[in-house]
PDB file of C-alpha atoms in Angstrom:
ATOM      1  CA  UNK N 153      76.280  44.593  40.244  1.00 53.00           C
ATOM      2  CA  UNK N 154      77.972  41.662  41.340  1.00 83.00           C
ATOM      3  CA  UNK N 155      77.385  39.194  43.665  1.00 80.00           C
ATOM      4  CA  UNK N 156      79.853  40.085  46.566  1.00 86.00           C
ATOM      5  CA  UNK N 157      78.416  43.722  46.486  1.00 88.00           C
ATOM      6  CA  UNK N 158      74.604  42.569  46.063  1.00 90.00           C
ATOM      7  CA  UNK N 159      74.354  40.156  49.421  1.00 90.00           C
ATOM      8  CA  UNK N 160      76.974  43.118  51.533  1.00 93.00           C
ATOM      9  CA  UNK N 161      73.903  45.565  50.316  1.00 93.00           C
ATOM     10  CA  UNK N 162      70.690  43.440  51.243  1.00 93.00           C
ATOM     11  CA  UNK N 163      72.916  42.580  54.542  1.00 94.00           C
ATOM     12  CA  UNK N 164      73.318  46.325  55.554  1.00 95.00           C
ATOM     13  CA  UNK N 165      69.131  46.888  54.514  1.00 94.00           C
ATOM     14  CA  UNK N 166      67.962  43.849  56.613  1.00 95.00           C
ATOM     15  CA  UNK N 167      70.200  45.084  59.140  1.00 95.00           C
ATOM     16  CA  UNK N 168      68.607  48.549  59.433  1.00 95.00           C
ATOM     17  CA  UNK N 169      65.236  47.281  59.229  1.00 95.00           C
ATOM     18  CA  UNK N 170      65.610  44.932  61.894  1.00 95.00           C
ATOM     19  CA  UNK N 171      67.239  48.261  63.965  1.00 95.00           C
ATOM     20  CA  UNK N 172      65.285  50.858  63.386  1.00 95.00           C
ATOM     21  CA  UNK N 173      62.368  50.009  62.320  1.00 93.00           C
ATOM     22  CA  UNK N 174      60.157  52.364  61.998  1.00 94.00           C
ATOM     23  CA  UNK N 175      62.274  54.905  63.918  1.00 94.00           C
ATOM     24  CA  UNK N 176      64.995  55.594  66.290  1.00 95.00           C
ATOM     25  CA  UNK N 177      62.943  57.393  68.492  1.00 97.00           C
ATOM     26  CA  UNK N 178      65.561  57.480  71.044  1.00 96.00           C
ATOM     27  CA  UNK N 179      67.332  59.492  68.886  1.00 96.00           C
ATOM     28  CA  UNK N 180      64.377  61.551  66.543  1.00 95.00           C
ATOM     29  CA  UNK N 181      63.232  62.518  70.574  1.00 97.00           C
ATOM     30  CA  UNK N 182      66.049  64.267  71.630  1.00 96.00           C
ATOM     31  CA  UNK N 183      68.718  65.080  68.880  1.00 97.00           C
ATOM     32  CA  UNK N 184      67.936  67.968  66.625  1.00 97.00           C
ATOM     33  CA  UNK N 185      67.782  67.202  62.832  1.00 96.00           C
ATOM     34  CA  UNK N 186      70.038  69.835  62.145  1.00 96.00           C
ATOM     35  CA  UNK N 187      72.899  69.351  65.015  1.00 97.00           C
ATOM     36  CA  UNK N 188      76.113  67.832  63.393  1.00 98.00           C
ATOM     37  CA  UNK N 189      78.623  66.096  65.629  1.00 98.00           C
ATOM     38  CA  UNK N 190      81.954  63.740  65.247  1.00 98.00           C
ATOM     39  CA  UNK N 191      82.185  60.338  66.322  1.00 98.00           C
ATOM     40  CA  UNK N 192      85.704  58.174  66.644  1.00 98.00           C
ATOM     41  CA  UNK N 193      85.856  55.072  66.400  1.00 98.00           C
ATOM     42  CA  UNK N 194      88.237  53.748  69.155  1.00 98.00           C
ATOM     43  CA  UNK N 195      90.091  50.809  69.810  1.00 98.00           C
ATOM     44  CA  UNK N 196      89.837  48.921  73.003  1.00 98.00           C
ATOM     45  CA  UNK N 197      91.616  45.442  72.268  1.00 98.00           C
ATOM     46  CA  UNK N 198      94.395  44.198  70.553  1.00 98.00           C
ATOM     47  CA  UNK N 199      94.216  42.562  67.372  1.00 98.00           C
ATOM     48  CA  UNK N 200      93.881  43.231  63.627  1.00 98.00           C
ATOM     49  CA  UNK N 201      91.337  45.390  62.182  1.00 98.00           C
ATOM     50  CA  UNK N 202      88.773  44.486  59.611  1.00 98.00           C
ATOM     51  CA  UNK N 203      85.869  45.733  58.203  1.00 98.00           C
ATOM     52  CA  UNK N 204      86.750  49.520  57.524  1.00 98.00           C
ATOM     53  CA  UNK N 205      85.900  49.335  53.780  1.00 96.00           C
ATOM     54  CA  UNK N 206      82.031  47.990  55.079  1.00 97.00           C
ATOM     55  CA  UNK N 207      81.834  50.508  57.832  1.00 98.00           C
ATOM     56  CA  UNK N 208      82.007  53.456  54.559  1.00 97.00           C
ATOM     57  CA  UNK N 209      79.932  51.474  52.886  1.00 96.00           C
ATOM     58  CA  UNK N 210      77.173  51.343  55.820  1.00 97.00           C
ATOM     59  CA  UNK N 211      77.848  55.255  56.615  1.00 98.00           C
ATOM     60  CA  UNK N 212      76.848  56.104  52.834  1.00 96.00           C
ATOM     61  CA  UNK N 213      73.759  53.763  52.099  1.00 95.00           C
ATOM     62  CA  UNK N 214      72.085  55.645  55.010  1.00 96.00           C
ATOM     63  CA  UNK N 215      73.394  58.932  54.943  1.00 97.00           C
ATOM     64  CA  UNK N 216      75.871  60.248  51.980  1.00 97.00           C
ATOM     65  CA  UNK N 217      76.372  63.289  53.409  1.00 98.00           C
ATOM     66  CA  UNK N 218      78.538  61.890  56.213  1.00 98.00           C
ATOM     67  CA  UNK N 219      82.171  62.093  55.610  1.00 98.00           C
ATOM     68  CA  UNK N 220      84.526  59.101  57.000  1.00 98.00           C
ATOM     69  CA  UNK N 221      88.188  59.745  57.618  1.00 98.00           C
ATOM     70  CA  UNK N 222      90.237  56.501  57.784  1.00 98.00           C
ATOM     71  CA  UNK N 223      93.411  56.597  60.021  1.00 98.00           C
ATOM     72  CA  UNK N 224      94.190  52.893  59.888  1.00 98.00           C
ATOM     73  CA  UNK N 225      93.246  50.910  56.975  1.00 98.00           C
ATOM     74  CA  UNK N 226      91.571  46.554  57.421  1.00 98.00           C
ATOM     75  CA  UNK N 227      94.568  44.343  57.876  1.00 98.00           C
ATOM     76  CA  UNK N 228      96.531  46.635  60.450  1.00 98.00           C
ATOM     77  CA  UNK N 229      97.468  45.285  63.826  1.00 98.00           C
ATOM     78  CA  UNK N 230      96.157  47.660  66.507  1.00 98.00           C
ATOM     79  CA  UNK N 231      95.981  48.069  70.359  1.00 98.00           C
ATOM     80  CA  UNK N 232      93.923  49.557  72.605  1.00 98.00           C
ATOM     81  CA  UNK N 233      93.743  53.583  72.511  1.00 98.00           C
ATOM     82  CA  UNK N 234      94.295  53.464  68.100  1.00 98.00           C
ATOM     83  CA  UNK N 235      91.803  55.620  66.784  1.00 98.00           C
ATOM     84  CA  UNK N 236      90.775  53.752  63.419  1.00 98.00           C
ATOM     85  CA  UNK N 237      88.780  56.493  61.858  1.00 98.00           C
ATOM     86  CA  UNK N 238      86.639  59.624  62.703  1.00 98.00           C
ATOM     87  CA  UNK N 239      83.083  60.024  61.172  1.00 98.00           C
ATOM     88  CA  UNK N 240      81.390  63.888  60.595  1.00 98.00           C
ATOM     89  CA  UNK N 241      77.940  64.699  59.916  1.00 98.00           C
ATOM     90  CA  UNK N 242      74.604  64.388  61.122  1.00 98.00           C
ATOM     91  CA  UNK N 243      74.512  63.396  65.078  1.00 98.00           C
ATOM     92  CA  UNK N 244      71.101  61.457  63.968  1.00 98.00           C
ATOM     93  CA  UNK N 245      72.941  59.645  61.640  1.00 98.00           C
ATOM     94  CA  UNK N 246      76.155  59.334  63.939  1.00 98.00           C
ATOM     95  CA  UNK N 247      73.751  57.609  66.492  1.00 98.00           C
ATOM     96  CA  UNK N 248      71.864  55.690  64.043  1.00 97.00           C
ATOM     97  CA  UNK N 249      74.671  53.943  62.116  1.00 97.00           C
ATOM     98  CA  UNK N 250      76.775  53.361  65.043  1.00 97.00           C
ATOM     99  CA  UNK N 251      75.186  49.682  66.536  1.00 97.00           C
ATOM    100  CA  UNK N 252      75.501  48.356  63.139  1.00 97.00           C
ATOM    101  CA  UNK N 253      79.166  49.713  61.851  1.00 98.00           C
ATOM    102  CA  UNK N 254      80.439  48.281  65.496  1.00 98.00           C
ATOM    103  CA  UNK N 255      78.556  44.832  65.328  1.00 97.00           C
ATOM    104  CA  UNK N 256      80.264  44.362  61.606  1.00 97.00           C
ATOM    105  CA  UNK N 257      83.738  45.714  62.645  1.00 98.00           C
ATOM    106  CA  UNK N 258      84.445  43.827  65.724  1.00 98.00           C
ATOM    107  CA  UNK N 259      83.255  40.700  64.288  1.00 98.00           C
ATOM    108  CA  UNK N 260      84.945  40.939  61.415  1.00 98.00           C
ATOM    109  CA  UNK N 261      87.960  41.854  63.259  1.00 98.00           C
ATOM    110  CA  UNK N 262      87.940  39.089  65.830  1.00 98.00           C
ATOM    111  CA  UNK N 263      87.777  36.744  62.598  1.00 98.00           C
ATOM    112  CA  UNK N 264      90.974  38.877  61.171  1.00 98.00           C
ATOM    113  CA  UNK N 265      92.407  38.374  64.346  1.00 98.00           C
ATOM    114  CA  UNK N 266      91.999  34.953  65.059  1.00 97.00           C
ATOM    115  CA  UNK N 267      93.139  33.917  61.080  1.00 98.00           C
ATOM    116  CA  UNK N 268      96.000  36.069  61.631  1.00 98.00           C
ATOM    117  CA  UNK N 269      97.247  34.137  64.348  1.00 97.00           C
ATOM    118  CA  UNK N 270      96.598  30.753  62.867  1.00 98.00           C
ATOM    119  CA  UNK N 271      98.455  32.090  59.526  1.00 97.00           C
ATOM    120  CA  UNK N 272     101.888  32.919  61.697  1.00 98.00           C
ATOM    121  CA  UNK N 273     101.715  29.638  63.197  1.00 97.00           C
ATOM    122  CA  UNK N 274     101.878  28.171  59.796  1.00 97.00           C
ATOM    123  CA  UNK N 275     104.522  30.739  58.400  1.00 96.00           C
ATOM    124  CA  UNK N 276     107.633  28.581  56.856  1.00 95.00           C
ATOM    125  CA  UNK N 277     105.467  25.952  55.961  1.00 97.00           C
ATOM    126  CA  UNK N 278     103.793  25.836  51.907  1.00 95.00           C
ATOM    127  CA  UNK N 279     100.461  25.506  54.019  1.00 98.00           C
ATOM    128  CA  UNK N 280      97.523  27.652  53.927  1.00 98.00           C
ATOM    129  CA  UNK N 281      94.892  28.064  56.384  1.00 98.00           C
ATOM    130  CA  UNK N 282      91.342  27.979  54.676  1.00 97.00           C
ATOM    131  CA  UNK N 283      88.002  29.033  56.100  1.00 97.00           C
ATOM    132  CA  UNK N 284      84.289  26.967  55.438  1.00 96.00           C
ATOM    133  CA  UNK N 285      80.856  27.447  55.151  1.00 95.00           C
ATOM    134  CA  UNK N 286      79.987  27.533  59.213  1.00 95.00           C
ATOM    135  CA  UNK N 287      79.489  31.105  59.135  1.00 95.00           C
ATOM    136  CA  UNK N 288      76.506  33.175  60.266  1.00 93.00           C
ATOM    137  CA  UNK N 289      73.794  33.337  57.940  1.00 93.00           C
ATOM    138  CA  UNK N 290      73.108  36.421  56.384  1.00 92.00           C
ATOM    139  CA  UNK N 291      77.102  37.478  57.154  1.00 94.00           C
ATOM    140  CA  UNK N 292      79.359  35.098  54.945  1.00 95.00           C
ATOM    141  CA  UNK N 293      80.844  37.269  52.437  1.00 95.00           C
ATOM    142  CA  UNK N 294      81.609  39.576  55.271  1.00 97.00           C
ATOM    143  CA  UNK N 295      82.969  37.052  57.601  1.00 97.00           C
ATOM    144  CA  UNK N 296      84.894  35.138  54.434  1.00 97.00           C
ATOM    145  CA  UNK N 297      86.253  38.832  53.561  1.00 97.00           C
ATOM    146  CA  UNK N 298      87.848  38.828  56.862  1.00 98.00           C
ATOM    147  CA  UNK N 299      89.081  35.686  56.825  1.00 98.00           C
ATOM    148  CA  UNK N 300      91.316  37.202  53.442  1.00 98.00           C
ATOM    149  CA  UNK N 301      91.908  40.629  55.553  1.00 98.00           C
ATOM    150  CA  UNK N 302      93.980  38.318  57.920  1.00 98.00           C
ATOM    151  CA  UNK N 303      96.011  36.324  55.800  1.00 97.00           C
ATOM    152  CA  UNK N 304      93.223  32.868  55.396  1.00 97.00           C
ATOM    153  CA  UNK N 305      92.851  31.711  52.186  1.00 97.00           C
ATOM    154  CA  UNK N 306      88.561  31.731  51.200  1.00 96.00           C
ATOM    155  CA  UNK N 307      87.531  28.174  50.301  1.00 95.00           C
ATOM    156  CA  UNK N 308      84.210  27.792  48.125  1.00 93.00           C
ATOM    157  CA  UNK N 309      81.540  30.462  48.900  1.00 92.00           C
ATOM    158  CA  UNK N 310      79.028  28.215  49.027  1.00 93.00           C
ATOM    159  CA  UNK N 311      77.152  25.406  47.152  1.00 95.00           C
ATOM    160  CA  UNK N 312      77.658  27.217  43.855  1.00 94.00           C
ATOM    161  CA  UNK N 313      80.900  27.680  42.886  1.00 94.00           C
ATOM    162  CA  UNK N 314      82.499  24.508  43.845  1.00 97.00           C
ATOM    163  CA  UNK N 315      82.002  20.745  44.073  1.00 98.00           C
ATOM    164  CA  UNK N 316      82.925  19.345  47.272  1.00 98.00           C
ATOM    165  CA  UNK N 317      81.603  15.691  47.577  1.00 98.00           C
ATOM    166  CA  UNK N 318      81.694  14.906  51.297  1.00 97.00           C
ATOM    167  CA  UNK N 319      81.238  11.656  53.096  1.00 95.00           C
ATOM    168  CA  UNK N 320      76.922  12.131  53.098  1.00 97.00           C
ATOM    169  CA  UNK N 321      77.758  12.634  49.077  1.00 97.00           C
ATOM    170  CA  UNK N 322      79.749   9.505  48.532  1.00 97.00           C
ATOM    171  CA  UNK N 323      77.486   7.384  51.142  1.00 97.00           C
ATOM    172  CA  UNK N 324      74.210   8.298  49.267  1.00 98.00           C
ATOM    173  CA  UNK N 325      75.308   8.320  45.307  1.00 97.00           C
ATOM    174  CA  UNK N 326      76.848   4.502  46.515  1.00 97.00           C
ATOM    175  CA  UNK N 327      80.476   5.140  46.280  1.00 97.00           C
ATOM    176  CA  UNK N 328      83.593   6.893  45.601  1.00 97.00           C
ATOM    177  CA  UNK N 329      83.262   6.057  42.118  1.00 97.00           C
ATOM    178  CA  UNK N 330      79.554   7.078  41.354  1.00 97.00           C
ATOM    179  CA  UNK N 331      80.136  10.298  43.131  1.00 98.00           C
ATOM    180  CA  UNK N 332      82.544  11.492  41.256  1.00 98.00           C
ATOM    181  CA  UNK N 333      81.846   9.967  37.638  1.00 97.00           C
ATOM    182  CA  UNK N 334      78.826  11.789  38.347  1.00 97.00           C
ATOM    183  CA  UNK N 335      79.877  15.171  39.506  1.00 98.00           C
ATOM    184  CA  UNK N 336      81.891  14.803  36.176  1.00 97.00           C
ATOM    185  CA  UNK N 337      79.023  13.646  34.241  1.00 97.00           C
ATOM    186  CA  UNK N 338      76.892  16.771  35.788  1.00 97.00           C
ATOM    187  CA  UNK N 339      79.782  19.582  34.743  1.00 97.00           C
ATOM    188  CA  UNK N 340      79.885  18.650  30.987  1.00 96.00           C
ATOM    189  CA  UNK N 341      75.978  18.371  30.841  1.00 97.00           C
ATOM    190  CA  UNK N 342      75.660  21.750  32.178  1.00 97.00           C
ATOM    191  CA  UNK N 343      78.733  23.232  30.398  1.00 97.00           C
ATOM    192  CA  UNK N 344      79.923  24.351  34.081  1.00 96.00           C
ATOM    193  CA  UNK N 345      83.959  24.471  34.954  1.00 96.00           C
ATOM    194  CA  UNK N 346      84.148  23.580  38.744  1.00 97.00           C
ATOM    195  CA  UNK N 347      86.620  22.122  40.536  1.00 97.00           C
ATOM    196  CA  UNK N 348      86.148  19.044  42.071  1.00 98.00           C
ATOM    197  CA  UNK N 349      86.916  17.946  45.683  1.00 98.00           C
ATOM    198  CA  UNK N 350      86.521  14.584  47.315  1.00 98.00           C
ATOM    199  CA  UNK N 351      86.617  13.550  51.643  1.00 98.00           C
ATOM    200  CA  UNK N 352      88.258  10.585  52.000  1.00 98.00           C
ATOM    201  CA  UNK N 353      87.836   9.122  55.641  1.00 97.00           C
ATOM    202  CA  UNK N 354      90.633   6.246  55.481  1.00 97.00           C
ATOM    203  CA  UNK N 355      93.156   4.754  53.180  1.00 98.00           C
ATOM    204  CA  UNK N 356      91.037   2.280  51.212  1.00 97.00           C
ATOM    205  CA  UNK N 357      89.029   5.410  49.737  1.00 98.00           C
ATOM    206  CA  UNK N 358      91.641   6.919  48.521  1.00 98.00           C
ATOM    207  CA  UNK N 359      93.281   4.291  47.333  1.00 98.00           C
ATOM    208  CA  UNK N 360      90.293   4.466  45.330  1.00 97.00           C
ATOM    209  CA  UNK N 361      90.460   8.280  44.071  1.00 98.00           C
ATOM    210  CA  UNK N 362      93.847   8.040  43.467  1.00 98.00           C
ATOM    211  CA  UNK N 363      92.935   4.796  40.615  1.00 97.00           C
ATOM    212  CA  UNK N 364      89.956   6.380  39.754  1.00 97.00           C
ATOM    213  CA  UNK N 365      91.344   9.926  39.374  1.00 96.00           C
ATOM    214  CA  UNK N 366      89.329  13.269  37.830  1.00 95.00           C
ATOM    215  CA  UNK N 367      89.694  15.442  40.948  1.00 97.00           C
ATOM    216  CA  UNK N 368      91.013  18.500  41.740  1.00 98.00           C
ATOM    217  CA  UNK N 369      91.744  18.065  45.450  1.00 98.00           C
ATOM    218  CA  UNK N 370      91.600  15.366  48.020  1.00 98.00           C
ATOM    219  CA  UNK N 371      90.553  16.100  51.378  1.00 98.00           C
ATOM    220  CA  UNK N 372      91.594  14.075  54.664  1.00 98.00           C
ATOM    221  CA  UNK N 373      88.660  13.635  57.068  1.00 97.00           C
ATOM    222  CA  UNK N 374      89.723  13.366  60.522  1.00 96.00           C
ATOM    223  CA  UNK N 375      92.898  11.749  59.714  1.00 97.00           C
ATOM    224  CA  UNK N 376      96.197  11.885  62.355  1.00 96.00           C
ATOM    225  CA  UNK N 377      99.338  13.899  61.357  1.00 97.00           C
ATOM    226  CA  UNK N 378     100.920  10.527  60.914  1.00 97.00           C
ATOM    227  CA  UNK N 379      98.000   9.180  58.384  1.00 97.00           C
ATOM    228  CA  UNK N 380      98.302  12.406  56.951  1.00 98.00           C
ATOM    229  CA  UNK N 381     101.863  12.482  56.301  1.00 98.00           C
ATOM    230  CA  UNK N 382     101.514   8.482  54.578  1.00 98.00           C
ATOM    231  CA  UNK N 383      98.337  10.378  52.491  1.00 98.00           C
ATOM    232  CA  UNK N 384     100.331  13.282  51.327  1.00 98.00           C
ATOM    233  CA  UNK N 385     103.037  10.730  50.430  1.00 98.00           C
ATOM    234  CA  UNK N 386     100.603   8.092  48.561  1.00 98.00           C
ATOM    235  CA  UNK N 387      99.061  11.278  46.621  1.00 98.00           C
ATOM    236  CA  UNK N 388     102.470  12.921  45.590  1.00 97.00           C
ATOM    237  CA  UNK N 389     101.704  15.739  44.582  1.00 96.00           C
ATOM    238  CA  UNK N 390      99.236  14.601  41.812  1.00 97.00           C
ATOM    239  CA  UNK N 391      96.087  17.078  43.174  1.00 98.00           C
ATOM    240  CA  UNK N 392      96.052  19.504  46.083  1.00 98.00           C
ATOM    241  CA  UNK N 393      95.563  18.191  49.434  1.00 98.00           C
ATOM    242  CA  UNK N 394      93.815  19.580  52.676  1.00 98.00           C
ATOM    243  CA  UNK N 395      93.087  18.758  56.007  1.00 98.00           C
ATOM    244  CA  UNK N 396      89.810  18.803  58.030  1.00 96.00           C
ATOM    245  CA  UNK N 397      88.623  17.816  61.442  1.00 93.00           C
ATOM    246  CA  UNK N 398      89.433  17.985  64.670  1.00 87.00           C
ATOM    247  CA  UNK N 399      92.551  20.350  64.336  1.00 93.00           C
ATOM    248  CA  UNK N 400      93.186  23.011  66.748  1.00 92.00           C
ATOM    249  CA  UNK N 401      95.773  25.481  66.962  1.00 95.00           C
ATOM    250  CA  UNK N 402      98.481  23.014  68.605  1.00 96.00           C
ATOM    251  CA  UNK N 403      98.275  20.515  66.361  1.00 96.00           C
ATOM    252  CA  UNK N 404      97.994  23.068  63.386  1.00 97.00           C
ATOM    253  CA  UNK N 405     101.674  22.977  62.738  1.00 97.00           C
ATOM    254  CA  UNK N 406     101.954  18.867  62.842  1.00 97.00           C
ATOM    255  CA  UNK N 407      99.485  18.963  59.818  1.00 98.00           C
ATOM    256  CA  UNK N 408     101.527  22.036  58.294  1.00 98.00           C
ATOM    257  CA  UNK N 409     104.699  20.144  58.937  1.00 97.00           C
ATOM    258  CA  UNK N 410     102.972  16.757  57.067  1.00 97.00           C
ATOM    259  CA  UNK N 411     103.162  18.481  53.896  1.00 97.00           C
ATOM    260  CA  UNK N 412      99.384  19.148  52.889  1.00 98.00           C
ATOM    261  CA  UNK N 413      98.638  22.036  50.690  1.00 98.00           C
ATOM    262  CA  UNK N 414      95.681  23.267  53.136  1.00 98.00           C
ATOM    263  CA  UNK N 415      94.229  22.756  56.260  1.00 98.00           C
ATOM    264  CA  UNK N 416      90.105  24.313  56.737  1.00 97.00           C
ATOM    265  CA  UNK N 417      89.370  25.290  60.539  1.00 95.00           C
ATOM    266  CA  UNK N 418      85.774  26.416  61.428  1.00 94.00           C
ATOM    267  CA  UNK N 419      86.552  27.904  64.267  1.00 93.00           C
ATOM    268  CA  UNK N 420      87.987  31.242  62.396  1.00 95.00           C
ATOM    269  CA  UNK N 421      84.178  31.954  61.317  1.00 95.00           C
ATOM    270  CA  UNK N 422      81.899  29.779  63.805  1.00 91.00           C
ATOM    271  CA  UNK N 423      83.787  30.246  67.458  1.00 86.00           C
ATOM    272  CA  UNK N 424      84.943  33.781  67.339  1.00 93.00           C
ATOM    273  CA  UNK N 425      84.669  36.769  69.766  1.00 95.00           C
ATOM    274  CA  UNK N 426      84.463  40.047  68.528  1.00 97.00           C
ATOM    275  CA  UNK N 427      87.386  42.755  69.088  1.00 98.00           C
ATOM    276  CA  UNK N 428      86.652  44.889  71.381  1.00 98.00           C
ATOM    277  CA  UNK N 429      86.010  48.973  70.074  1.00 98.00           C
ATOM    278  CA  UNK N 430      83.699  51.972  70.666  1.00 98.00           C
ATOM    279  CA  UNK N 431      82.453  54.722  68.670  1.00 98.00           C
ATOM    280  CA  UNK N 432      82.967  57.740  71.024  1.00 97.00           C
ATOM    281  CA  UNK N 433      81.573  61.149  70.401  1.00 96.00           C
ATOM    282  CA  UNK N 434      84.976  63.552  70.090  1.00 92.00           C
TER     283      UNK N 434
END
């Protein structure tokens, strides 16, 4: 089993523990175990949909007997009145699935949604938009998955698979230098490949990557589109570059437009609303 599939699965039992409980008794009081039903799932807001793929996934972990039809597949744009798929079996199991397929699907498809709008805004540009790690806990892989479904580029997953020495890094290890001799240092002694990635907060740091060198990618913290453009210039295209802080979408294209390979915005995973959709009897 790997990892992806491992944290969607303890995500979707946590979730139905924390639901039901010991019981839908809403539903055990006054549905028949043996009525079947449909349910649709409708569309009530523009946007692009996400999270179709997790909403089978959901439907069969508490109830393989319920049979999904799929009408519009994650990474379609869709307006109010789409149906996106139609769900048969059990009305117990219509009624006890539904909270947590919709909670999944619209956010996942207000974080499509809002990556697919910061991804046209960069379109004729080499720039890519890139998500972080201020997601909700428990939700990442989803929320990251979404991020890919509309058009984002995933940066690390988390702590594990990348090394991303930050300002806190550098400040406590004394230094540009020690950080990353020792990140270095730590990869060989554990036989680990990572990449490496360093946040440099003015010119004199990095100034001092560039000399010292041994990085992957340079990141600019908080820097203006015009010290980003003398960055991007002063790095050359030696290691892959990417912009953080304090960008929103109107200044987006004035990083784009500097010439850095990335830019990361929080905002598609921390800030978002959810689409808006139902899951309608029919």
């Amino acid at each position: 089993m790997n990892k992806e599939k491992e944290l969607i699965d303890k995500l979707i039992d946590l979730a139905f523990a924390e639901d039901i409980g010991d019981g839908d008794h809403t539903t055990l009081s006054c549905i028949p175990a043996t009525a079947m039903g449909k349910s649709k799932l409708l569309i009530k807001e523009a946007g692009v949909l996400a999270g179709i793929e997790v909403a089978k996934e959901i439907f069969n972990r508490f109830d393989p007997t319920m049979k999904v039809e799929v009408f519009i597949n994650d990474g379609t744009e869709v307006k109010p009145g789409d149906v996106a798929m139609v769900v048969e079996g059990k009305v117990q199991s219509l009624l006890q699935t539904e909270r947590l397929m919709l909670n999944v699907m619209q956010r996942m498809s207000g974080i499509a949604t809002m990556t697919r709008k910061y991804a046209k805004q960069l379109e004729g540009t080499h720039t890519r938009v890139l998500d972080t790690r201020k997601t909700t806990p428990g939700m990442r892989i989803l929320e990251k998955m979404a991020v890919k479904i509309g058009g984002g580029v995933n940066h690390r997953i988390g702590l594990f698979d990348m090394i991303l020495l930050k300002d806190n890094h550098v400040d406590f290890a004394g230094g540009i230098d020690k950080a990353i001799n020792r990140a270095k240092e730590y990869c060989k002694e554990k036989g680990k490949d990572l990449k490496i990635e360093i946040e440099v907060r003015n010119f004199d740091e990095l100034q001092q990557v560039l000399d010292l060198g041994g990085v992957d990618r340079i990141m600019f913290d908080n820097f203006t589109p015009e010290m980003t453009k003398k960055a991007v210039d002063m790095v050359a295209g030696k290691y892959e570059t990417e912009s953080s802080g304090g960008i929103t979408f109107d200044t987006l294209r004035d990083y784009a437009e500097c010439g850095v390979d990335f830019i990361s915005v929080g905002a598609l995973t921390h800030s978002v609303k959810g689409l808006d959709m139902s899951f309608k009897a029919c």
